[in-house]
Amino acid sequence: MQSLLKLSRGIDAFTRWTGKRLAWLILIAVLISATNAVVRKSFDVSSNSWLELQWVLFGVVFLLCSPWTMLDNEHIRIDIVNNLFSKRWRDIVDIIGHVFFLMPLCIVMIITGGPFFMRSVEINEQSGNAGGLPQWPAKSLIIIGFVFLFAQGISELIKQIAVMRGLIPDPHASQMHALEAEVEHLVEAIEKR
């Protein structure tokens, strides 16, 4: 199990490193969007390639930073239902969710995304918009993103099993989400009145 935990730490380090760097692409997308809007309004000039670049940058962040979201335990859950369960049942639900839903989805997306991407490369698929970008780089993000998410899913499974066996402390046990912190702050403010 120690070698699996070492693998998990390596995946986590890669995920965090990648996520922190790629998240900056949101700022670049915003700057491109603002510049494009100013140029369009001021000079009545626009470019489809700049518009499409914004979408591609968003796709990069959305697909390649989703493993970072999972690593930081910020992915979507139905917390009202989740909090009704004991810690052990929440762990079991997480494992079932990863094994039967997340991992198969990733595998399906990787397998079906391969031919989708390869066909786009073979025909050098271009945008349907005049002056648009090639489509195959954006389509490659599907495969890359789901490979990264699959790897992070493996890491999360390893950690969850190790937590349940008592080999490591729960990395998210003391984590307070931003929304929970805000609710706690509001409750304190109301109580002080």
mmCIF file of C-alpha atoms in Angstrom:
data_model
loop_
_atom_site.group_PDB
_atom_site.id
_atom_site.type_symbol
_atom_site.label_atom_id
_atom_site.label_comp_id
_atom_site.label_asym_id
_atom_site.label_seq_id
_atom_site.Cartn_x
_atom_site.Cartn_y
_atom_site.Cartn_z
ATOM 1 C CA MET A 1 0.000 0.000 0.000
ATOM 2 C CA GLN A 2 2.935 2.334 0.627
ATOM 3 C CA SER A 3 3.939 2.208 -3.044
ATOM 4 C CA LEU A 4 0.363 3.087 -4.018
ATOM 5 C CA LEU A 5 0.398 6.006 -1.593
ATOM 6 C CA LYS A 6 3.665 7.172 -3.154
ATOM 7 C CA LEU A 7 1.988 6.991 -6.586
ATOM 8 C CA SER A 8 -0.957 8.954 -5.167
ATOM 9 C CA ARG A 9 1.358 11.678 -3.837
ATOM 10 C CA GLY A 10 3.019 11.918 -7.258
ATOM 11 C CA ILE A 11 -0.347 12.252 -9.029
ATOM 12 C CA ASP A 12 -1.465 14.845 -6.473
ATOM 13 C CA ALA A 13 1.719 16.878 -6.938
ATOM 14 C CA PHE A 14 1.309 16.818 -10.728
ATOM 15 C CA THR A 15 -2.373 17.759 -10.461
ATOM 16 C CA ARG A 16 -1.705 20.676 -8.112
ATOM 17 C CA TRP A 17 1.237 21.926 -10.189
ATOM 18 C CA THR A 18 -0.773 21.735 -13.420
ATOM 19 C CA GLY A 19 -3.914 23.269 -11.952
ATOM 20 C CA LYS A 20 -2.146 26.241 -10.391
ATOM 21 C CA ARG A 21 -0.460 27.102 -13.678
ATOM 22 C CA LEU A 22 -3.374 26.520 -16.022
ATOM 23 C CA ALA A 23 -5.818 28.474 -13.846
ATOM 24 C CA TRP A 24 -4.013 31.634 -14.995
ATOM 25 C CA LEU A 25 -5.459 31.031 -18.457
ATOM 26 C CA ILE A 26 -8.759 32.416 -17.128
ATOM 27 C CA LEU A 27 -7.068 35.798 -16.727
ATOM 28 C CA ILE A 28 -5.695 35.571 -20.266
ATOM 29 C CA ALA A 29 -9.156 34.662 -21.583
ATOM 30 C CA VAL A 30 -10.672 37.644 -19.769
ATOM 31 C CA LEU A 31 -8.013 39.977 -21.167
ATOM 32 C CA ILE A 32 -8.566 38.646 -24.691
ATOM 33 C CA SER A 33 -12.319 39.022 -24.262
ATOM 34 C CA ALA A 34 -12.032 42.604 -22.968
ATOM 35 C CA THR A 35 -9.565 43.600 -25.692
ATOM 36 C CA ASN A 36 -11.726 42.017 -28.365
ATOM 37 C CA ALA A 37 -14.813 43.871 -27.070
ATOM 38 C CA VAL A 38 -12.991 47.222 -26.970
ATOM 39 C CA VAL A 39 -11.559 46.746 -30.470
ATOM 40 C CA ARG A 40 -14.935 45.656 -31.828
ATOM 41 C CA LYS A 41 -16.780 48.652 -30.319
ATOM 42 C CA SER A 42 -14.054 51.228 -31.012
ATOM 43 C CA PHE A 43 -12.899 50.203 -34.481
ATOM 44 C CA ASP A 44 -15.788 48.005 -35.674
ATOM 45 C CA VAL A 45 -13.288 45.170 -36.245
ATOM 46 C CA SER A 46 -13.607 41.642 -34.930
ATOM 47 C CA SER A 47 -11.856 38.327 -35.314
ATOM 48 C CA ASN A 48 -13.393 34.876 -35.031
ATOM 49 C CA SER A 49 -10.021 33.425 -34.088
ATOM 50 C CA TRP A 50 -9.838 35.635 -30.978
ATOM 51 C CA LEU A 51 -13.391 34.664 -30.003
ATOM 52 C CA GLU A 52 -12.612 30.982 -30.474
ATOM 53 C CA LEU A 53 -9.355 31.333 -28.547
ATOM 54 C CA GLN A 54 -11.378 32.459 -25.527
ATOM 55 C CA TRP A 55 -13.472 29.304 -25.755
ATOM 56 C CA VAL A 56 -10.416 27.097 -26.113
ATOM 57 C CA LEU A 57 -8.750 28.722 -23.096
ATOM 58 C CA PHE A 58 -11.910 28.169 -21.064
ATOM 59 C CA GLY A 59 -11.948 24.542 -22.257
ATOM 60 C CA VAL A 60 -8.327 24.109 -21.152
ATOM 61 C CA VAL A 61 -9.116 25.401 -17.678
ATOM 62 C CA PHE A 62 -12.389 23.507 -17.346
ATOM 63 C CA LEU A 63 -11.051 20.151 -18.539
ATOM 64 C CA LEU A 64 -7.482 20.226 -17.260
ATOM 65 C CA CYS A 65 -8.171 21.842 -13.884
ATOM 66 C CA SER A 66 -11.076 19.559 -12.944
ATOM 67 C CA PRO A 67 -8.652 17.054 -11.362
ATOM 68 C CA TRP A 68 -7.349 19.891 -9.160
ATOM 69 C CA THR A 69 -10.940 20.577 -8.074
ATOM 70 C CA MET A 70 -11.261 16.922 -7.087
ATOM 71 C CA LEU A 71 -7.919 16.950 -5.293
ATOM 72 C CA ASP A 72 -9.031 19.903 -3.163
ATOM 73 C CA ASN A 73 -12.380 18.194 -2.481
ATOM 74 C CA GLU A 74 -14.285 21.050 -4.111
ATOM 75 C CA HIS A 75 -16.240 18.918 -6.564
ATOM 76 C CA ILE A 76 -20.012 18.887 -6.480
ATOM 77 C CA ARG A 77 -21.791 16.805 -3.897
ATOM 78 C CA ILE A 78 -25.242 16.920 -2.452
ATOM 79 C CA ASP A 79 -23.936 18.042 0.937
ATOM 80 C CA ILE A 80 -27.339 18.027 2.622
ATOM 81 C CA VAL A 81 -27.695 14.312 1.880
ATOM 82 C CA ASN A 82 -23.981 13.581 2.292
ATOM 83 C CA ASN A 83 -23.927 15.088 5.804
ATOM 84 C CA LEU A 84 -26.726 12.779 6.946
ATOM 85 C CA PHE A 85 -24.387 9.796 6.627
ATOM 86 C CA SER A 86 -21.703 8.731 9.050
ATOM 87 C CA LYS A 87 -18.084 9.246 8.045
ATOM 88 C CA ARG A 88 -17.733 5.569 7.142
ATOM 89 C CA TRP A 89 -20.808 5.633 4.883
ATOM 90 C CA ARG A 90 -19.606 8.833 3.198
ATOM 91 C CA ASP A 91 -16.301 7.086 2.475
ATOM 92 C CA ILE A 92 -18.144 4.076 1.050
ATOM 93 C CA VAL A 93 -20.335 6.326 -1.109
ATOM 94 C CA ASP A 94 -17.204 8.103 -2.399
ATOM 95 C CA ILE A 95 -15.558 4.800 -3.323
ATOM 96 C CA ILE A 96 -18.714 3.539 -5.055
ATOM 97 C CA GLY A 97 -19.069 6.836 -6.896
ATOM 98 C CA HIS A 98 -15.467 6.730 -8.086
ATOM 99 C CA VAL A 99 -15.460 3.053 -9.086
ATOM 100 C CA PHE A 100 -18.874 2.846 -10.735
ATOM 101 C CA PHE A 101 -19.399 6.350 -12.104
ATOM 102 C CA LEU A 102 -16.255 8.492 -12.368
ATOM 103 C CA MET A 103 -13.813 5.873 -13.621
ATOM 104 C CA PRO A 104 -16.160 4.333 -16.233
ATOM 105 C CA LEU A 105 -17.095 7.803 -17.501
ATOM 106 C CA CYS A 106 -13.416 8.684 -17.878
ATOM 107 C CA ILE A 107 -12.723 5.430 -19.721
ATOM 108 C CA VAL A 108 -15.669 5.960 -22.092
ATOM 109 C CA MET A 109 -14.608 9.550 -22.804
ATOM 110 C CA ILE A 110 -10.995 8.536 -23.464
ATOM 111 C CA ILE A 111 -11.985 5.641 -25.737
ATOM 112 C CA THR A 112 -14.585 7.594 -27.696
ATOM 113 C CA GLY A 113 -12.542 10.787 -27.678
ATOM 114 C CA GLY A 114 -9.592 9.107 -29.406
ATOM 115 C CA PRO A 115 -11.250 8.519 -32.787
ATOM 116 C CA PHE A 116 -13.052 11.875 -32.513
ATOM 117 C CA PHE A 117 -9.688 13.616 -32.126
ATOM 118 C CA MET A 118 -7.847 11.473 -34.702
ATOM 119 C CA ARG A 119 -10.468 12.112 -37.373
ATOM 120 C CA SER A 120 -10.153 15.834 -36.750
ATOM 121 C CA VAL A 121 -6.358 15.626 -37.136
ATOM 122 C CA GLU A 122 -6.600 13.491 -40.293
ATOM 123 C CA ILE A 123 -8.802 15.986 -42.092
ATOM 124 C CA ASN A 124 -7.078 19.002 -40.494
ATOM 125 C CA GLU A 125 -10.505 20.144 -39.326
ATOM 126 C CA GLN A 126 -10.908 23.898 -39.297
ATOM 127 C CA SER A 127 -13.525 26.108 -37.730
ATOM 128 C CA GLY A 128 -16.726 26.662 -39.652
ATOM 129 C CA ASN A 129 -16.308 30.375 -38.981
ATOM 130 C CA ALA A 130 -14.272 32.528 -41.339
ATOM 131 C CA GLY A 131 -10.829 33.113 -39.858
ATOM 132 C CA GLY A 132 -11.451 30.581 -37.087
ATOM 133 C CA LEU A 133 -8.968 28.251 -35.458
ATOM 134 C CA PRO A 134 -8.165 24.610 -36.216
ATOM 135 C CA GLN A 135 -10.463 22.299 -34.246
ATOM 136 C CA TRP A 136 -8.178 19.358 -33.447
ATOM 137 C CA PRO A 137 -6.224 21.099 -30.638
ATOM 138 C CA ALA A 138 -9.463 21.791 -28.790
ATOM 139 C CA LYS A 139 -10.650 18.223 -29.365
ATOM 140 C CA SER A 140 -7.394 16.883 -27.917
ATOM 141 C CA LEU A 141 -8.354 18.533 -24.620
ATOM 142 C CA ILE A 142 -11.144 15.993 -24.164
ATOM 143 C CA ILE A 143 -8.711 13.081 -24.098
ATOM 144 C CA ILE A 144 -6.057 14.902 -22.075
ATOM 145 C CA GLY A 145 -8.594 16.193 -19.557
ATOM 146 C CA PHE A 146 -10.181 12.813 -18.959
ATOM 147 C CA VAL A 147 -6.792 11.076 -18.690
ATOM 148 C CA PHE A 148 -5.830 13.613 -15.993
ATOM 149 C CA LEU A 149 -9.194 13.151 -14.261
ATOM 150 C CA PHE A 150 -8.841 9.352 -14.413
ATOM 151 C CA ALA A 151 -5.382 9.572 -12.822
ATOM 152 C CA GLN A 152 -6.686 11.846 -10.062
ATOM 153 C CA GLY A 153 -9.594 9.454 -9.533
ATOM 154 C CA ILE A 154 -7.083 6.637 -8.994
ATOM 155 C CA SER A 155 -5.232 8.823 -6.490
ATOM 156 C CA GLU A 156 -8.449 9.613 -4.635
ATOM 157 C CA LEU A 157 -9.375 5.918 -4.482
ATOM 158 C CA ILE A 158 -5.954 5.035 -3.083
ATOM 159 C CA LYS A 159 -6.227 7.740 -0.417
ATOM 160 C CA GLN A 160 -9.815 6.832 0.466
ATOM 161 C CA ILE A 161 -8.925 3.167 0.971
ATOM 162 C CA ALA A 162 -5.862 4.148 3.028
ATOM 163 C CA VAL A 163 -8.023 6.438 5.202
ATOM 164 C CA MET A 164 -10.573 3.676 5.755
ATOM 165 C CA ARG A 165 -7.780 1.259 6.733
ATOM 166 C CA GLY A 166 -6.361 3.824 9.156
ATOM 167 C CA LEU A 167 -3.056 4.106 7.259
ATOM 168 C CA ILE A 168 -3.260 7.869 6.723
ATOM 169 C CA PRO A 169 -5.319 10.654 8.269
ATOM 170 C CA ASP A 170 -8.205 11.967 6.179
ATOM 171 C CA PRO A 171 -6.701 14.812 4.114
ATOM 172 C CA HIS A 172 -10.062 16.603 4.037
ATOM 173 C CA ALA A 173 -11.171 16.038 7.652
ATOM 174 C CA SER A 174 -10.407 19.547 8.869
ATOM 175 C CA GLN A 175 -11.211 21.298 5.600
ATOM 176 C CA MET A 176 -13.873 23.951 5.758
ATOM 177 C CA HIS A 177 -15.373 24.977 2.443
ATOM 178 C CA ALA A 178 -15.788 28.658 1.598
ATOM 179 C CA LEU A 179 -19.576 28.400 1.752
ATOM 180 C CA GLU A 180 -19.453 26.716 5.163
ATOM 181 C CA ALA A 181 -17.117 29.441 6.417
ATOM 182 C CA GLU A 182 -19.472 32.146 5.114
ATOM 183 C CA VAL A 183 -22.494 30.496 6.768
ATOM 184 C CA GLU A 184 -20.572 30.199 10.031
ATOM 185 C CA HIS A 185 -19.593 33.879 9.803
ATOM 186 C CA LEU A 186 -23.232 34.910 9.187
ATOM 187 C CA VAL A 187 -24.477 32.804 12.114
ATOM 188 C CA GLU A 188 -21.925 34.449 14.406
ATOM 189 C CA ALA A 189 -22.966 37.905 13.184
ATOM 190 C CA ILE A 190 -26.649 37.128 13.808
ATOM 191 C CA GLU A 191 -25.923 35.766 17.283
ATOM 192 C CA LYS A 192 -24.018 38.939 18.229
ATOM 193 C CA ARG A 193 -27.109 41.083 17.550
#
